[in-house]
Short mmCIF file of C-alpha atoms in Angstrom, two decimals:
data_model
loop_
_atom_site.label_atom_id
_atom_site.label_comp_id
_atom_site.label_asym_id
_atom_site.label_seq_id
_atom_site.Cartn_x
_atom_site.Cartn_y
_atom_site.Cartn_z
CA MET A 4 78.87 120.89 36.28
CA ASP A 5 81.30 122.74 38.52
CA ASN A 6 78.75 122.54 41.34
CA GLN A 7 78.34 118.85 40.69
CA ASN A 8 82.14 118.25 40.71
CA ARG A 9 82.46 120.24 43.80
CA SER A 10 79.70 118.24 45.45
CA SER A 11 81.30 115.00 44.36
CA VAL A 12 84.61 116.02 45.75
CA LEU A 13 83.15 117.02 49.00
CA GLN A 14 81.22 113.73 49.15
CA TRP A 15 84.64 111.84 49.18
CA LEU A 16 86.68 114.47 50.90
CA ILE A 17 84.58 114.88 53.97
CA PRO A 18 84.38 111.11 54.76
CA THR A 19 88.06 110.57 53.78
CA GLY A 20 89.09 113.51 56.00
CA THR A 21 86.93 112.18 58.82
CA MET A 22 88.47 108.78 58.42
CA MET A 23 92.00 110.22 58.64
CA VAL A 24 91.16 112.01 61.80
CA VAL A 25 89.74 108.89 63.30
CA VAL A 26 92.75 106.86 62.31
CA ILE A 27 95.14 109.45 63.83
CA ALA A 28 92.97 109.49 66.98
CA MET A 29 93.11 105.78 67.10
CA LEU A 30 96.88 105.58 66.73
CA LEU A 31 97.33 108.22 69.54
CA SER A 32 94.88 106.25 71.70
CA PHE A 33 96.62 103.00 70.95
CA SER A 34 99.99 104.52 71.86
CA SER A 35 98.64 105.82 75.19
CA LYS A 36 96.94 102.56 75.93
CA SER A 37 100.10 100.60 75.06
CA ASN A 38 102.17 102.70 77.37
CA LYS A 39 99.72 102.24 80.28
CA GLU A 40 99.45 98.50 79.69
CA ALA A 41 103.29 98.19 79.55
CA GLU A 42 103.63 100.13 82.81
CA ALA A 43 100.92 97.97 84.46
CA SER A 44 102.57 94.84 83.15
CA VAL A 45 105.93 95.88 84.64
CA SER A 46 104.35 96.79 87.97
CA LYS A 47 102.62 93.41 88.19
CA ALA A 48 105.92 91.64 87.37
CA LEU A 49 107.68 93.60 90.12
CA ILE A 50 104.98 92.87 92.60
CA ALA A 51 105.13 89.17 91.76
CA SER A 52 108.88 89.19 92.06
CA ALA A 53 108.80 90.99 95.47
CA GLU A 54 106.15 88.53 96.68
CA GLY A 55 108.41 85.63 95.62
CA TYR A 56 111.28 87.01 97.66
CA GLY A 57 108.91 87.58 100.60
CA ASP A 58 107.74 83.97 100.42
CA ARG A 59 111.38 82.78 100.48
CA PHE A 60 112.19 84.90 103.57
CA LEU A 61 109.07 83.71 105.40
CA HIS A 62 109.81 80.19 104.53
CA GLU A 63 113.31 80.47 106.09
CA LEU A 64 111.74 81.91 109.24
CA GLN A 65 109.11 79.14 109.27
CA MET A 66 111.75 76.51 108.97
CA VAL A 67 113.59 78.00 111.91
CA GLY A 68 110.26 77.98 113.82
CA LYS A 69 109.77 74.29 113.12
CA VAL A 70 113.21 73.52 114.52
CA GLY A 71 112.26 75.58 117.52
CA GLU A 72 108.99 73.64 118.01
CA THR A 73 110.86 70.34 117.86
CA THR A 74 113.51 71.60 120.23
CA GLY A 75 110.83 72.89 122.61
CA GLU A 76 109.07 69.50 122.65
CA LEU A 77 112.44 67.81 123.36
CA LEU A 78 113.22 70.13 126.24
CA GLU A 79 109.76 69.47 127.69
CA ARG A 80 110.37 65.71 127.68
CA ILE A 81 113.87 65.63 128.99
CA GLY A 82 113.32 68.52 131.47
CA THR A 83 115.40 71.69 131.97
CA ASP A 84 117.13 70.99 135.32
CA ASP A 85 120.24 69.51 133.73
CA SER A 86 122.00 72.54 132.15
CA ALA A 87 124.53 70.36 130.38
CA ARG A 88 121.72 68.57 128.49
CA VAL A 89 119.94 71.79 127.77
CA THR A 90 123.13 73.28 126.33
CA GLU A 91 123.62 70.25 124.12
CA VAL A 92 120.08 70.45 122.77
CA LEU A 93 120.44 74.19 122.09
CA GLY A 94 123.65 73.54 120.25
CA ILE A 95 122.03 70.99 118.06
CA ALA A 96 119.13 73.41 117.37
CA ALA A 97 121.48 76.11 116.38
CA GLN A 98 123.06 73.80 113.75
CA CYS A 99 119.88 72.43 112.36
CA ALA A 100 118.27 75.89 112.02
CA ASP A 101 121.47 77.51 110.79
CA VAL A 102 121.16 80.51 113.17
CA ASN A 103 123.65 82.48 115.11
CA LYS A 104 122.29 81.94 118.55
CA VAL A 105 119.68 79.85 120.43
CA ILE A 106 118.81 80.75 123.95
CA TYR A 107 116.46 79.21 126.59
CA CYS A 108 115.12 81.54 129.15
CA GLY A 109 112.38 81.98 131.75
CA THR A 110 109.81 84.70 132.21
CA ASP A 111 112.29 86.63 134.36
CA GLY A 112 114.71 86.92 131.51
CA LYS A 113 117.39 84.59 133.00
CA ALA A 114 118.73 82.62 130.16
CA MET A 115 121.53 80.51 128.70
CA ASP A 116 122.75 80.13 125.18
CA GLN A 117 123.95 77.09 123.12
CA ALA A 118 127.45 77.55 124.56
CA GLY A 119 126.15 77.35 128.08
CA VAL A 120 126.83 81.03 128.77
CA PRO A 121 124.34 82.50 131.32
CA LEU A 122 122.55 85.60 130.03
CA ASP A 123 120.06 88.12 131.36
CA VAL A 124 117.85 89.40 128.57
CA SER A 125 115.14 91.02 130.74
CA GLN A 126 116.43 94.47 129.97
CA GLU A 127 116.52 93.99 126.20
CA SER A 128 114.16 96.30 124.26
CA TRP A 129 112.50 93.35 122.56
CA PHE A 130 112.02 91.08 125.63
CA GLU A 131 108.60 92.27 126.73
CA GLU A 132 107.29 92.09 123.13
CA ALA A 133 108.64 88.54 122.91
CA LEU A 134 106.75 87.39 125.92
CA VAL A 135 103.48 89.12 124.96
CA GLY A 136 103.48 86.98 121.75
CA GLU A 137 101.34 89.35 119.70
CA PHE A 138 103.60 88.45 116.63
CA PRO A 139 105.52 85.31 115.91
CA TYR A 140 108.81 87.21 115.47
CA VAL A 141 110.67 90.07 117.12
CA TYR A 142 113.53 92.09 115.77
CA THR A 143 116.67 93.03 117.65
CA ASN A 144 118.62 95.83 116.02
CA GLU A 145 121.69 95.23 118.32
CA GLU A 146 122.25 91.81 116.86
CA GLN A 147 120.68 92.39 113.40
CA SER A 148 118.55 89.35 113.81
CA VAL A 149 114.94 88.24 113.75
CA ILE A 150 114.13 86.29 116.89
CA VAL A 151 111.78 83.25 116.37
CA VAL A 152 110.05 82.81 119.83
CA LYS A 153 108.64 79.40 120.84
CA HIS A 154 106.99 78.30 124.04
CA VAL A 155 108.44 75.33 126.07
CA GLY A 156 105.45 73.55 127.48
CA GLN A 157 101.88 74.52 127.41
CA ASN A 158 101.49 78.29 127.88
CA ALA A 159 105.28 78.52 128.23
CA GLU A 160 105.19 76.78 131.69
CA HIS A 161 108.80 75.68 131.11
CA GLY A 162 110.00 78.94 129.60
CA TYR A 163 110.87 80.25 126.21
CA LEU A 164 113.10 79.10 123.34
CA MET A 165 114.52 81.92 121.15
CA LEU A 166 116.28 81.37 117.90
CA TYR A 167 118.17 84.31 116.34
CA TYR A 168 117.81 84.26 112.59
CA PRO A 169 120.66 86.45 111.19
CA MET A 170 119.59 89.10 108.66
CA GLU A 171 122.91 88.59 106.92
CA ARG A 172 121.31 85.44 105.32
CA PHE A 173 118.59 87.71 103.81
CA ALA A 174 121.32 89.78 102.34
CA ASP A 175 122.10 87.00 99.90
CA MET A 176 118.72 86.90 98.29
CA LEU A 177 119.37 89.23 95.32
CA LEU A 178 122.78 87.84 94.52
CA GLN A 179 121.45 85.56 91.70
CA SER A 180 118.68 87.94 90.41
CA GLY A 181 118.47 89.45 86.94
CA TYR A 182 118.25 92.98 88.35
CA ASP A 183 120.97 95.60 87.77
CA SER A 184 123.56 96.46 90.32
CA SER A 185 121.66 99.45 91.80
CA SER A 186 118.69 97.29 92.79
CA PHE A 187 117.92 96.38 96.42
CA LEU A 188 115.48 94.52 98.57
CA VAL A 189 114.65 95.61 102.17
CA VAL A 190 112.43 94.45 104.96
CA LEU A 191 110.61 97.34 106.68
CA ASP A 192 108.48 97.68 109.76
CA LEU A 193 105.39 99.83 109.88
CA GLU A 194 107.36 103.03 110.43
CA GLY A 195 109.76 102.39 107.59
CA ASN A 196 112.71 101.23 109.70
CA ILE A 197 114.97 98.98 107.71
CA LEU A 198 115.34 95.49 109.28
CA GLY A 199 117.43 93.92 106.51
CA VAL A 200 118.97 94.72 103.18
CA SER A 201 119.81 92.67 100.14
CA GLY A 202 121.48 93.91 97.01
CA ALA A 203 122.87 97.44 96.63
CA SER A 204 123.44 98.27 100.35
CA THR A 205 125.12 101.54 99.19
CA ASN A 206 121.86 102.72 97.57
CA ALA A 207 120.89 106.15 99.01
CA CYS A 208 117.40 104.85 99.97
CA VAL A 209 118.86 102.35 102.58
CA GLN A 210 121.67 104.43 104.00
CA ASP A 211 119.87 106.04 106.97
CA GLY A 212 118.18 102.99 108.50
CA ASN A 213 114.77 104.39 107.70
CA ILE A 214 113.60 104.62 104.10
CA PHE A 215 111.35 107.68 104.68
CA SER A 216 114.14 109.77 106.11
CA VAL A 217 115.75 109.61 102.69
CA ILE A 218 112.86 109.82 100.19
CA GLU A 219 110.40 112.19 101.91
CA ALA A 220 112.50 115.33 101.16
CA GLU A 221 112.15 115.03 97.44
CA ASN A 222 109.15 112.70 97.08
CA LYS A 223 106.55 113.85 99.64
CA GLU A 224 103.42 112.69 97.80
CA ASN A 225 104.87 109.39 96.76
CA ALA A 226 106.36 108.81 100.23
CA ARG A 227 102.89 109.37 101.64
CA THR A 228 101.57 106.85 99.20
CA LEU A 229 104.15 104.32 100.34
CA ARG A 230 103.32 104.97 104.01
CA ASN A 231 99.70 104.32 103.36
CA ARG A 232 100.54 101.02 101.60
CA LEU A 233 102.63 99.92 104.59
CA SER A 234 99.89 100.83 106.99
CA ASN A 235 97.12 99.11 104.94
CA SER A 236 99.20 96.13 103.95
CA ALA A 237 98.69 97.03 100.28
CA ARG A 238 100.74 96.27 97.21
CA GLY A 239 101.89 98.67 94.55
CA SER A 240 104.74 100.73 92.96
CA VAL A 241 105.83 104.33 93.22
CA ASP A 242 108.42 106.40 91.41
CA ILE A 243 110.94 108.26 93.60
CA GLN A 244 114.01 110.37 93.01
CA THR A 245 117.03 110.62 95.17
CA GLY A 246 119.48 113.17 93.87
CA LYS A 247 120.02 112.41 90.20
CA GLN A 248 118.81 108.81 90.49
CA ARG A 249 115.19 107.90 89.72
CA GLN A 250 114.00 104.54 90.97
CA VAL A 251 110.79 102.47 91.23
CA LEU A 252 109.91 101.13 94.70
CA THR A 253 107.51 98.18 94.86
CA SER A 254 106.05 97.19 98.24
CA VAL A 255 104.21 94.10 99.28
CA PRO A 256 103.12 92.98 102.76
CA LEU A 257 104.93 90.10 104.28
CA GLY A 258 101.79 88.95 106.10
CA THR A 259 103.45 88.81 109.54
CA ASN A 260 104.34 91.39 112.22
CA ARG A 261 102.96 94.11 109.89
CA TRP A 262 106.25 94.03 108.02
CA SER A 263 106.51 94.80 104.44
CA LEU A 264 109.15 94.04 101.75
CA VAL A 265 110.23 96.76 99.23
CA LEU A 266 112.03 95.93 96.00
CA GLY A 267 113.80 98.96 94.43
CA VAL A 268 114.93 98.99 90.84
CA SER A 269 116.24 101.79 88.68
CA GLU A 270 113.81 103.67 86.41
CA SER A 271 115.97 102.60 83.40
CA TYR A 272 115.44 98.95 84.27
CA ALA A 273 111.69 99.36 84.52
CA GLU A 274 111.71 101.35 81.18
CA ARG A 275 113.58 98.56 79.44
CA GLN A 276 111.05 96.02 80.60
CA ALA A 277 108.21 98.27 79.45
CA ASN A 278 109.78 98.64 76.03
CA TYR A 279 109.98 94.86 75.67
CA VAL A 280 106.26 94.69 76.35
CA ARG A 281 105.47 97.40 73.83
CA LYS A 282 107.04 95.44 70.92
CA ASN A 283 103.80 93.66 70.34
CA THR A 284 101.93 95.76 67.64
CA LYS A 285 99.29 93.25 66.70
CA ASP A 286 96.62 95.31 68.42
CA MET A 287 97.47 98.31 66.30
CA VAL A 288 96.92 96.28 63.08
CA LEU A 289 93.61 95.03 64.28
CA ALA A 290 92.65 98.55 65.39
CA LEU A 291 93.30 99.87 61.86
CA ALA A 292 91.22 97.03 60.38
CA LEU A 293 88.38 97.82 62.74
CA VAL A 294 88.55 101.48 61.74
CA ILE A 295 87.97 100.65 58.11
CA ALA A 296 85.01 98.45 58.95
CA ILE A 297 83.58 101.05 61.26
CA PHE A 298 83.82 103.68 58.62
CA PHE A 299 81.48 101.80 56.25
CA CYS A 300 79.07 101.11 59.06
CA ALA A 301 79.09 104.61 60.38
CA VAL A 302 76.17 105.94 58.33
CA MET A 303 74.04 102.98 59.44
CA MET A 304 74.94 103.46 63.06
CA ILE A 305 74.11 107.24 63.07
CA ASN A 306 70.34 106.62 63.23
CA ILE A 307 70.74 103.79 65.74
CA THR A 308 73.13 105.89 67.90
CA GLY A 309 70.68 108.81 67.79
CA LYS A 310 67.88 106.60 68.94
CA ILE A 311 69.96 105.07 71.69
CA ARG A 312 71.06 108.50 72.98
CA SER A 313 67.36 109.56 72.93
CA ASN A 314 66.36 106.51 75.05
CA LYS A 315 69.35 106.99 77.27
CA LYS A 316 68.35 110.63 77.95
CA LYS A 317 64.85 109.65 78.53
CA LYS A 318 66.06 107.00 81.09
CA GLU A 319 68.29 109.53 82.79
CA LEU A 320 65.41 111.97 83.16
CA GLU A 321 63.27 109.20 84.59
CA ASP A 322 65.96 108.12 87.01
CA LYS A 323 66.39 111.76 88.05
CA ALA A 324 62.69 112.19 88.61
CA ASP A 325 62.75 109.00 90.81
CA THR A 326 65.80 109.96 92.84
CA ASP A 327 65.88 111.67 96.26
CA LEU A 328 68.40 114.40 95.83
CA LEU A 329 69.77 114.36 99.38
CA THR A 330 70.45 110.59 99.73
CA GLY A 331 70.58 109.36 96.14
CA LEU A 332 67.90 106.70 97.09
CA ASN A 333 64.43 106.32 95.50
CA ASN A 334 62.05 109.10 96.48
CA LYS A 335 58.64 108.40 98.03
CA LEU A 336 56.71 108.06 94.69
CA ALA A 337 59.33 105.88 93.03
CA THR A 338 59.57 103.65 96.16
CA GLU A 339 55.80 103.15 96.27
CA ARG A 340 55.51 102.53 92.56
CA LYS A 341 58.30 99.99 92.40
CA ILE A 342 57.04 98.08 95.39
CA LYS A 343 53.51 97.96 93.98
CA ASP A 344 54.83 96.75 90.64
CA TYR A 345 56.75 93.95 92.29
CA MET A 346 53.72 92.92 94.43
CA ALA A 347 51.50 92.78 91.29
CA LYS A 348 53.98 90.53 89.45
CA ASN A 349 54.92 88.34 92.41
CA PRO A 350 51.92 88.01 94.62
CA ASP A 351 52.96 84.62 96.20
CA LYS A 352 56.55 85.52 96.93
CA GLN A 353 57.31 86.15 100.67
CA CYS A 354 58.97 89.61 101.12
CA MET A 355 59.55 91.97 104.08
CA MET A 356 59.19 95.68 104.51
CA PHE A 357 61.30 97.78 106.97
CA MET A 358 59.99 101.23 108.07
CA VAL A 359 63.00 103.16 109.59
CA ASP A 360 62.33 106.26 111.63
CA VAL A 361 65.47 108.07 112.82
CA ASP A 362 65.15 108.68 116.62
CA ASN A 363 65.15 112.19 117.93
CA PHE A 364 65.94 113.76 114.54
CA LYS A 365 64.49 117.13 115.57
CA LYS A 366 67.06 117.19 118.37
CA ILE A 367 69.86 116.56 115.90
CA ASN A 368 68.76 119.53 113.78
CA ASP A 369 68.22 121.78 116.83
CA THR A 370 71.51 120.95 118.57
CA MET A 371 73.87 120.37 115.58
CA GLY A 372 72.27 122.23 112.79
CA HIS A 373 70.32 121.38 109.72
CA ALA A 374 73.44 120.85 107.64
CA PHE A 375 74.63 118.14 110.05
CA GLY A 376 71.10 116.68 109.99
CA ASP A 377 71.31 116.42 106.29
CA GLU A 378 74.75 114.75 106.58
CA VAL A 379 73.18 112.15 108.91
CA LEU A 380 70.39 111.36 106.39
CA ARG A 381 72.91 111.27 103.51
CA SER A 382 75.28 108.90 105.35
CA LEU A 383 72.35 106.74 106.50
CA GLY A 384 71.06 106.49 102.83
CA ILE A 385 74.57 105.50 101.52
CA GLN A 386 75.34 103.03 104.24
CA ILE A 387 71.93 101.35 104.41
CA GLY A 388 71.98 100.99 100.64
CA ALA A 389 75.26 99.11 100.84
CA ILE A 390 74.12 96.30 103.15
CA PHE A 391 71.29 94.98 100.98
CA ARG A 392 71.02 93.51 97.43
CA ALA A 393 70.99 95.79 94.51
CA SER A 394 67.62 94.24 93.54
CA ASP A 395 65.99 95.32 96.74
CA ILE A 396 63.97 98.56 96.91
CA ILE A 397 65.31 101.27 99.27
CA GLY A 398 63.91 104.69 99.51
CA ARG A 399 63.48 107.88 101.60
CA VAL A 400 59.74 108.32 102.11
CA GLY A 401 59.73 111.15 104.60
CA GLY A 402 61.98 113.81 106.21
CA ASP A 403 63.64 111.21 108.53
CA GLU A 404 61.89 108.12 107.29
CA PHE A 405 63.29 105.33 105.11
CA MET A 406 61.63 102.28 103.62
CA VAL A 407 63.31 99.07 102.70
CA PHE A 408 61.63 96.36 100.79
CA LEU A 409 63.48 93.02 100.54
CA LYS A 410 62.34 90.76 97.74
CA ASP A 411 61.92 87.00 97.90
CA VAL A 412 62.82 86.34 101.52
CA SER A 413 61.60 82.73 101.40
CA THR A 414 61.96 81.47 105.00
CA ASP A 415 61.33 82.62 108.51
CA GLU A 416 64.99 82.15 109.30
CA ALA A 417 65.90 84.41 106.45
CA ILE A 418 63.38 87.04 107.83
CA LEU A 419 65.01 86.90 111.27
CA LYS A 420 68.48 87.08 109.74
CA GLU A 421 67.67 90.23 107.72
CA ALA A 422 66.03 91.79 110.76
CA LYS A 423 69.15 91.09 112.76
CA LYS A 424 71.27 92.64 109.99
CA MET A 425 69.24 95.87 110.09
CA GLU A 426 69.45 95.97 113.94
CA THR A 427 73.24 95.30 113.90
CA PHE A 428 73.66 98.07 111.28
CA PHE A 429 72.29 100.68 113.68
CA LYS A 430 74.56 99.46 116.47
CA ASN A 431 77.53 100.52 114.45
CA PHE A 432 76.08 103.41 112.33
CA GLN A 433 77.85 106.74 112.65
CA ALA A 434 77.54 109.94 110.74
CA GLY A 435 79.70 113.02 110.33
CA GLU A 436 83.21 113.57 109.05
CA TYR A 437 84.77 115.51 111.91
CA VAL A 438 82.14 115.11 114.66
CA LYS A 439 80.95 111.47 114.82
CA TYR A 440 77.30 111.04 115.70
CA LYS A 441 75.85 107.63 116.59
CA ALA A 442 72.40 107.94 115.34
CA THR A 443 69.64 105.41 116.28
CA ALA A 444 66.26 104.46 114.77
CA SER A 445 62.95 102.87 115.57
CA ILE A 446 62.35 100.10 112.99
CA GLY A 447 59.03 98.38 112.14
CA VAL A 448 58.84 95.14 110.08
CA ALA A 449 55.92 93.62 108.24
CA VAL A 450 55.85 90.47 106.02
CA PHE A 451 54.23 90.28 102.66
CA PRO A 452 51.71 88.81 101.89
CA GLN A 453 50.73 87.43 105.32
CA GLU A 454 50.59 90.83 107.01
CA GLY A 455 49.39 92.81 104.01
CA ASN A 456 48.81 91.70 100.38
CA ASP A 457 48.82 95.25 99.02
CA PHE A 458 51.08 98.26 99.49
CA GLU A 459 48.76 100.26 101.81
CA THR A 460 48.12 97.43 104.15
CA LEU A 461 51.71 96.34 104.36
CA TYR A 462 52.78 99.95 104.93
CA LYS A 463 50.31 100.34 107.83
CA ALA A 464 51.55 97.09 109.35
CA ALA A 465 55.20 98.16 109.20
CA ASP A 466 54.16 101.51 110.59
CA GLN A 467 52.52 99.71 113.48
CA GLY A 468 55.92 98.05 114.09
CA VAL A 469 57.60 101.45 114.32
CA TYR A 470 54.95 102.55 116.87
CA LYS A 471 55.65 99.44 118.94
CA ALA A 472 59.48 100.12 118.83
CA LYS A 473 58.99 103.77 119.91
CA LYS A 474 56.57 102.71 122.64
CA ARG A 475 59.18 100.30 124.04
CA GLY A 476 61.79 103.05 124.23
CA LYS A 477 63.03 103.66 120.76
CA ASN A 478 66.43 102.38 119.31
CA GLN A 479 65.11 98.97 118.51
CA LEU A 480 63.26 96.81 115.99
CA ALA A 481 59.70 95.49 116.36
CA PHE A 482 57.68 93.13 114.14
CA TYR A 483 54.02 94.02 113.34
CA ARG A 484 52.99 90.63 114.76
CA ASP A 485 55.08 88.95 117.48
CA ARG A 486 57.38 86.30 116.06
CA GLU A 487 59.55 83.53 117.74
CA PRO A 488 62.38 83.80 118.43
CA VAL A 489 62.27 87.39 119.28
CA VAL A 490 65.01 89.59 117.72
CA GLU A 491 67.51 90.74 120.40
CA GLN A 492 66.88 94.43 121.30
CA ASN A 493 69.44 97.18 121.68
CA THR A 494 69.88 99.32 124.76
CA PRO A 495 68.72 102.78 123.86
CA SER A 496 71.57 105.21 123.29
CA ASP A 497 72.04 108.49 121.48
CA ALA A 498 75.47 109.96 121.79
CA ALA A 499 77.77 112.21 119.76
CA GLU A 500 81.41 111.46 119.56
#
């Protein structure tokens, strides 16, 4: 009887204990997930807010640009010989665009402003940049302005019109925001130089004129992340600390001049917003209900799970047996088997086979070492796998030989297009992390089923194409049978950078 009772207790105790452990684990997981979702939500909101301010700023510059375009067209019509009339037009443009200054100048830098004052801007640091016209705007630190440059006449034959948008207008953007008093908004160039500030101009981050000169000392890793985002025109938020103050900096690209906009808020503000998001606990209730349901289904799922794991393990072993360890592609046996299976099931579908033979591979091994040779093959496998469909069959079938089988290439135009894609790939292919090596290949192409309705015949046809490519001087692509139009050939090259 004692044994029976003990057994009965254990029958309930074990599942109950298991359920409690699961519930606790679920609560902990829910808490962690809730925190992450709240942080992600706040980050998205800050990014959206920063982008909104960026759009407003760009809109103001664009409106100034429209005034400049209209003014330039007017100057072109009335001519620029009468300085009094030019001065009058510039004055009207300054009022319409609401800018500090408008000047008209020639390519020599000789200019006049809306007051008729003659100027020489040829020695200004921004002048050459303005004439080159790589970007629609230039920044002058001396006058704290963004200069909107517009041509007068086609190709600036009548000179240039320059409208000075004052960054003090940008300083008003955060005045009506819901952020706290320590928040700020800045426009940065690629090096982190501050072009304009809105909000808390006394914040430590904006005191030095360059945001990195302040934050890099205490936040090297996050400062590096911010630099990378500026360079790559990426969005995101980073946490930084300046003295005792912790802040969240959110950067977004402005989409012009490689400038970015950074919104800085206190960590306490971001935390308050995250806490507001966390108030929703409906997911926790649903999770607990699911735990109870799962508990009663657990026994039934054990056998199913065991079978699934067994099948998964079997599939992993099969995939491992089919994989070339160096490149991660199909090995020779798997490549041949998969192509044969597809041919048997789709005998009437037009397909194409590439045979790729890396040129002078023995020379690569002899001059740069077998390890570098392996790196060339590994890089080739990864990159060639990325340019074709996931459904296509790609494999390494020899030491320096690769096979690509493209399924269902229905038209001759598509065949030529895919051949051109492969040829272009090798124009740009490079391998090696520190020493860049421009590897080339001789490529043969055969079409199924016209040039071989079984694997062996098609393989021989593609191999004949490789032979033709090598005979013609390597570093090119050749079809088994001549096709029109002929795919453009590369000039043979084999150079290490």
